[in-house]
mmCIF file of C-alpha atoms in Angstrom:
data_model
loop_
_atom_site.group_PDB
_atom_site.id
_atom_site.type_symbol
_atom_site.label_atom_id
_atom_site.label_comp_id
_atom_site.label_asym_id
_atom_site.label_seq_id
_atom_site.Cartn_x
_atom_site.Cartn_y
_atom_site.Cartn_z
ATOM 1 C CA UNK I 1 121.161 90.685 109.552
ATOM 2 C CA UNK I 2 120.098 89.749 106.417
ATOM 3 C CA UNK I 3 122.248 90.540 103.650
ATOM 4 C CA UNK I 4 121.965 90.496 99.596
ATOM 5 C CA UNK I 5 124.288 91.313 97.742
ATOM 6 C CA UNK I 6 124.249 91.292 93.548
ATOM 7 C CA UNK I 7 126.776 91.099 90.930
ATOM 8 C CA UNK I 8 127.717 90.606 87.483
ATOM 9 C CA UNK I 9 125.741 93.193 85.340
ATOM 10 C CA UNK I 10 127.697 95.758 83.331
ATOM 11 C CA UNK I 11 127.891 97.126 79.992
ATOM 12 C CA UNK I 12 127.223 94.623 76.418
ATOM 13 C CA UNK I 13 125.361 94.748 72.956
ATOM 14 C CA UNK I 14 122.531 93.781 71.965
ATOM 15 C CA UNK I 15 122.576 89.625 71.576
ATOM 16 C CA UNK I 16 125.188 89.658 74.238
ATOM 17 C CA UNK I 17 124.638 87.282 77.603
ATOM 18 C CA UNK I 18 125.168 88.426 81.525
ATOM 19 C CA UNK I 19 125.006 86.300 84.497
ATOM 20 C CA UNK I 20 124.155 87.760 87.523
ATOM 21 C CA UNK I 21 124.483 86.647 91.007
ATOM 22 C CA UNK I 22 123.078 87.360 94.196
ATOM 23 C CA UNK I 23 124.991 86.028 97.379
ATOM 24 C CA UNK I 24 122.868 85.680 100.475
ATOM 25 C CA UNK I 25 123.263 85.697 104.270
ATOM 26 C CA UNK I 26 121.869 86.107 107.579
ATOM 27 C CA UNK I 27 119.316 83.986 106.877
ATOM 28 C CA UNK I 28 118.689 80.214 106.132
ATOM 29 C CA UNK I 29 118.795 80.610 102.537
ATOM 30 C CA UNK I 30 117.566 77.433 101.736
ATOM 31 C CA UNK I 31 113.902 78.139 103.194
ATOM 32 C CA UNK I 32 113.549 81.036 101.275
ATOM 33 C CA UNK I 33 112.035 81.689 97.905
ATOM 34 C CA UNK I 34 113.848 84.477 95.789
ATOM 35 C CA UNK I 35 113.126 86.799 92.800
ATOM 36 C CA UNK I 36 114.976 89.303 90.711
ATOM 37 C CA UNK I 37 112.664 92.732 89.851
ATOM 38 C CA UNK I 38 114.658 95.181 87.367
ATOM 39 C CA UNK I 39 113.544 99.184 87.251
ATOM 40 C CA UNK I 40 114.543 100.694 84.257
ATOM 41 C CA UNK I 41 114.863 104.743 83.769
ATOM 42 C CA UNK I 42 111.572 106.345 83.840
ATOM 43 C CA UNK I 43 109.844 103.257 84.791
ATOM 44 C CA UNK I 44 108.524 101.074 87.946
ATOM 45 C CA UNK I 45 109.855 98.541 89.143
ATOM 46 C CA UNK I 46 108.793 94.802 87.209
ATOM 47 C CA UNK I 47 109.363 91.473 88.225
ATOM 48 C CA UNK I 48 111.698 89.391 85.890
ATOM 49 C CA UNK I 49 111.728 85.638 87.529
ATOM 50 C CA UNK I 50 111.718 83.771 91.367
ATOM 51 C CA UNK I 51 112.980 80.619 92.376
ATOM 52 C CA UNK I 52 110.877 78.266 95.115
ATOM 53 C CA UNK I 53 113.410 77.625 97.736
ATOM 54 C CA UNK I 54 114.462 73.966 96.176
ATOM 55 C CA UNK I 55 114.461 75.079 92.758
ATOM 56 C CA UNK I 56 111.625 73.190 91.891
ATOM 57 C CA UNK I 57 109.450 76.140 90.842
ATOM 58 C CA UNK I 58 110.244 79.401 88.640
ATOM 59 C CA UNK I 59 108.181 81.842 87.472
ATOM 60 C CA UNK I 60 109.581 84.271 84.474
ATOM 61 C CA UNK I 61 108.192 87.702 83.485
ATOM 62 C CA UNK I 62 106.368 87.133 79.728
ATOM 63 C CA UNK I 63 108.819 89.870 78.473
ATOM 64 C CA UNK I 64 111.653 87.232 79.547
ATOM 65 C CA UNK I 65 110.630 84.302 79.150
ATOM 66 C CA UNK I 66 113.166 81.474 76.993
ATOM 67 C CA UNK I 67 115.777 84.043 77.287
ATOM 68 C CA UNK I 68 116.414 84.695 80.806
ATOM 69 C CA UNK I 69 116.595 81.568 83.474
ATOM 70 C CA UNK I 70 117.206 81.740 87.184
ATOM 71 C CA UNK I 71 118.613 79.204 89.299
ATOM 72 C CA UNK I 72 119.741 78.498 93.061
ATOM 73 C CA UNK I 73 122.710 76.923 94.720
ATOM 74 C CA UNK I 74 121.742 76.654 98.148
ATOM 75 C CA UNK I 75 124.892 75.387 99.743
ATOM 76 C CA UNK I 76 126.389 78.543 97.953
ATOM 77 C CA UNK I 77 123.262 80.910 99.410
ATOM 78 C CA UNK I 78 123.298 82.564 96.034
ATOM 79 C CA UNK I 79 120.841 82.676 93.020
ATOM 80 C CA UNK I 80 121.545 83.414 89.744
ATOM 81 C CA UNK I 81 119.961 85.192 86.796
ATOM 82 C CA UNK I 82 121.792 84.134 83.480
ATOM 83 C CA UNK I 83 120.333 86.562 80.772
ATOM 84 C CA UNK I 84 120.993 85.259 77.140
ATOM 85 C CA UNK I 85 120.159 87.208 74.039
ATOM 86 C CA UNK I 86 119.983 90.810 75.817
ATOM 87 C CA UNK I 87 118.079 93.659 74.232
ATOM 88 C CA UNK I 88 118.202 97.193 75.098
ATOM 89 C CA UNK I 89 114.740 96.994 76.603
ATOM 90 C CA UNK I 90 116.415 94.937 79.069
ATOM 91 C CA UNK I 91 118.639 98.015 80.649
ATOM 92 C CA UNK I 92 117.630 98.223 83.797
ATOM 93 C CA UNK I 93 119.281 98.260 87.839
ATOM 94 C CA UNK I 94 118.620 94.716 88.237
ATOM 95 C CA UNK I 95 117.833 93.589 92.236
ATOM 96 C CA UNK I 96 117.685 90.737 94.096
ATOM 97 C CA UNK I 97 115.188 89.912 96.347
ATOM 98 C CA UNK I 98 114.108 87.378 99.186
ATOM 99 C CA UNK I 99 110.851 85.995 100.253
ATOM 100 C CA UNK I 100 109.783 84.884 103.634
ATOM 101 C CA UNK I 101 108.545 81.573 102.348
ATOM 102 C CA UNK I 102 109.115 78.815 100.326
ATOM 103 C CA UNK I 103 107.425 79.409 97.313
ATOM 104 C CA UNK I 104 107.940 81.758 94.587
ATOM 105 C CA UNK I 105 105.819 84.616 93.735
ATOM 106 C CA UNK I 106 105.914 87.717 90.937
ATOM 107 C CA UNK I 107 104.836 90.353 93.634
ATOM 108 C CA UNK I 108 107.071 92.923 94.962
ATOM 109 C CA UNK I 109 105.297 93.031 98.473
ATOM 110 C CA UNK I 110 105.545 89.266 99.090
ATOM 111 C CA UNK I 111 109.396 89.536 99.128
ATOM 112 C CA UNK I 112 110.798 91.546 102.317
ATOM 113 C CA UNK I 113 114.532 92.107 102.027
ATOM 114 C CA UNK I 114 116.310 93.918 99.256
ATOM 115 C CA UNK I 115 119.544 94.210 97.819
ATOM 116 C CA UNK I 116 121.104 97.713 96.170
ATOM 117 C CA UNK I 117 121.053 96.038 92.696
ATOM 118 C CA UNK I 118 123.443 96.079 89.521
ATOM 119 C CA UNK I 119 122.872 97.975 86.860
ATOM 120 C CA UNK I 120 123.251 96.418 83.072
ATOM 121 C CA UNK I 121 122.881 98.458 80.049
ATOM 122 C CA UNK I 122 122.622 97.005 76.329
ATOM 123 C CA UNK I 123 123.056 98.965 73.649
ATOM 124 C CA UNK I 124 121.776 98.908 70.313
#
C-alpha cells in the first residue's frame, strides 16, 4: 500500500534552516508528482511547493518562495523540502503528499495519499 512517511522537522529560531524528507513506497514513485501542504494552529491547511515527477517543474507557495525549495530523488523515492531562513509564521505540521499524475499542482484534492506529517516550530 502506499506509504509516506516524513521527517526532519523539529524545534529552531528564527533564521535557522530544516530539511525535510519524505520517503515513499508502494507506488512507482517516479510517475508521481508530489507536494508538501503545512497546517498551522488555528488555520487550514496551505500548500507550500510540488515537484513534477522528473523534477522538471515546481511550484512554491508566494509566502515561500526564494526561501524554501523542494526537490526529488527518484531512485531514493523520497522528496525533500529544504527550508532556509525560517520564520515563526512558518510553524506548522508539515505533510507530504502524492499525486496521481505527473505533473505538479497547488491543490489539496489533486493529490490522493497522505502522510501523518512533522511538525516544526520557530521561535522568535
Amino acid at each position: 500500500q502506499v506509504q509516506l512517511v516524513e521527517s526532519g522537522g523539529g524545534v529552531v529560531q528564527a533564521g535557522d534552516s530544516l530539511k525535510l524528507s519524505c520517503a515513499a513506497s508502494g507506488f512507482t514513485f517516479g510517475n508521481s508528482a508530489m507536494g508538501w501542504f503545512r497546517r498551522a494552529p488555528g488555520k487550514d491547511r496551505e500548500f507550500v511547493a510540488s515537484i513534477s515527477w522528473t523534477g522538471g517543474v515546481t511550484y512554491y507557495a508566494d509566502s515561500v518562495k526564494v526561501r524554501f525549495t523542494i526537490s526529488r530523488d527518484n531512485p531514493k523515492s523520497t522528496v525533500y523540502l529544504q527550508m532556509n531562513s525560517l520564520e515563526p509564521e512558518d510553524t506548522a505540521v508539515y505533510y507530504c503528499a502524492r499525486r496521481q499524475a505527473v505533473a505538479a499542482a497547488r491543490e489539496a484534492p489533486q493529490f490522493d495519499y497522505w502522510g501523518r506529517g512533522t511538525q516544526v516550530t520557530v521561535s522568535s
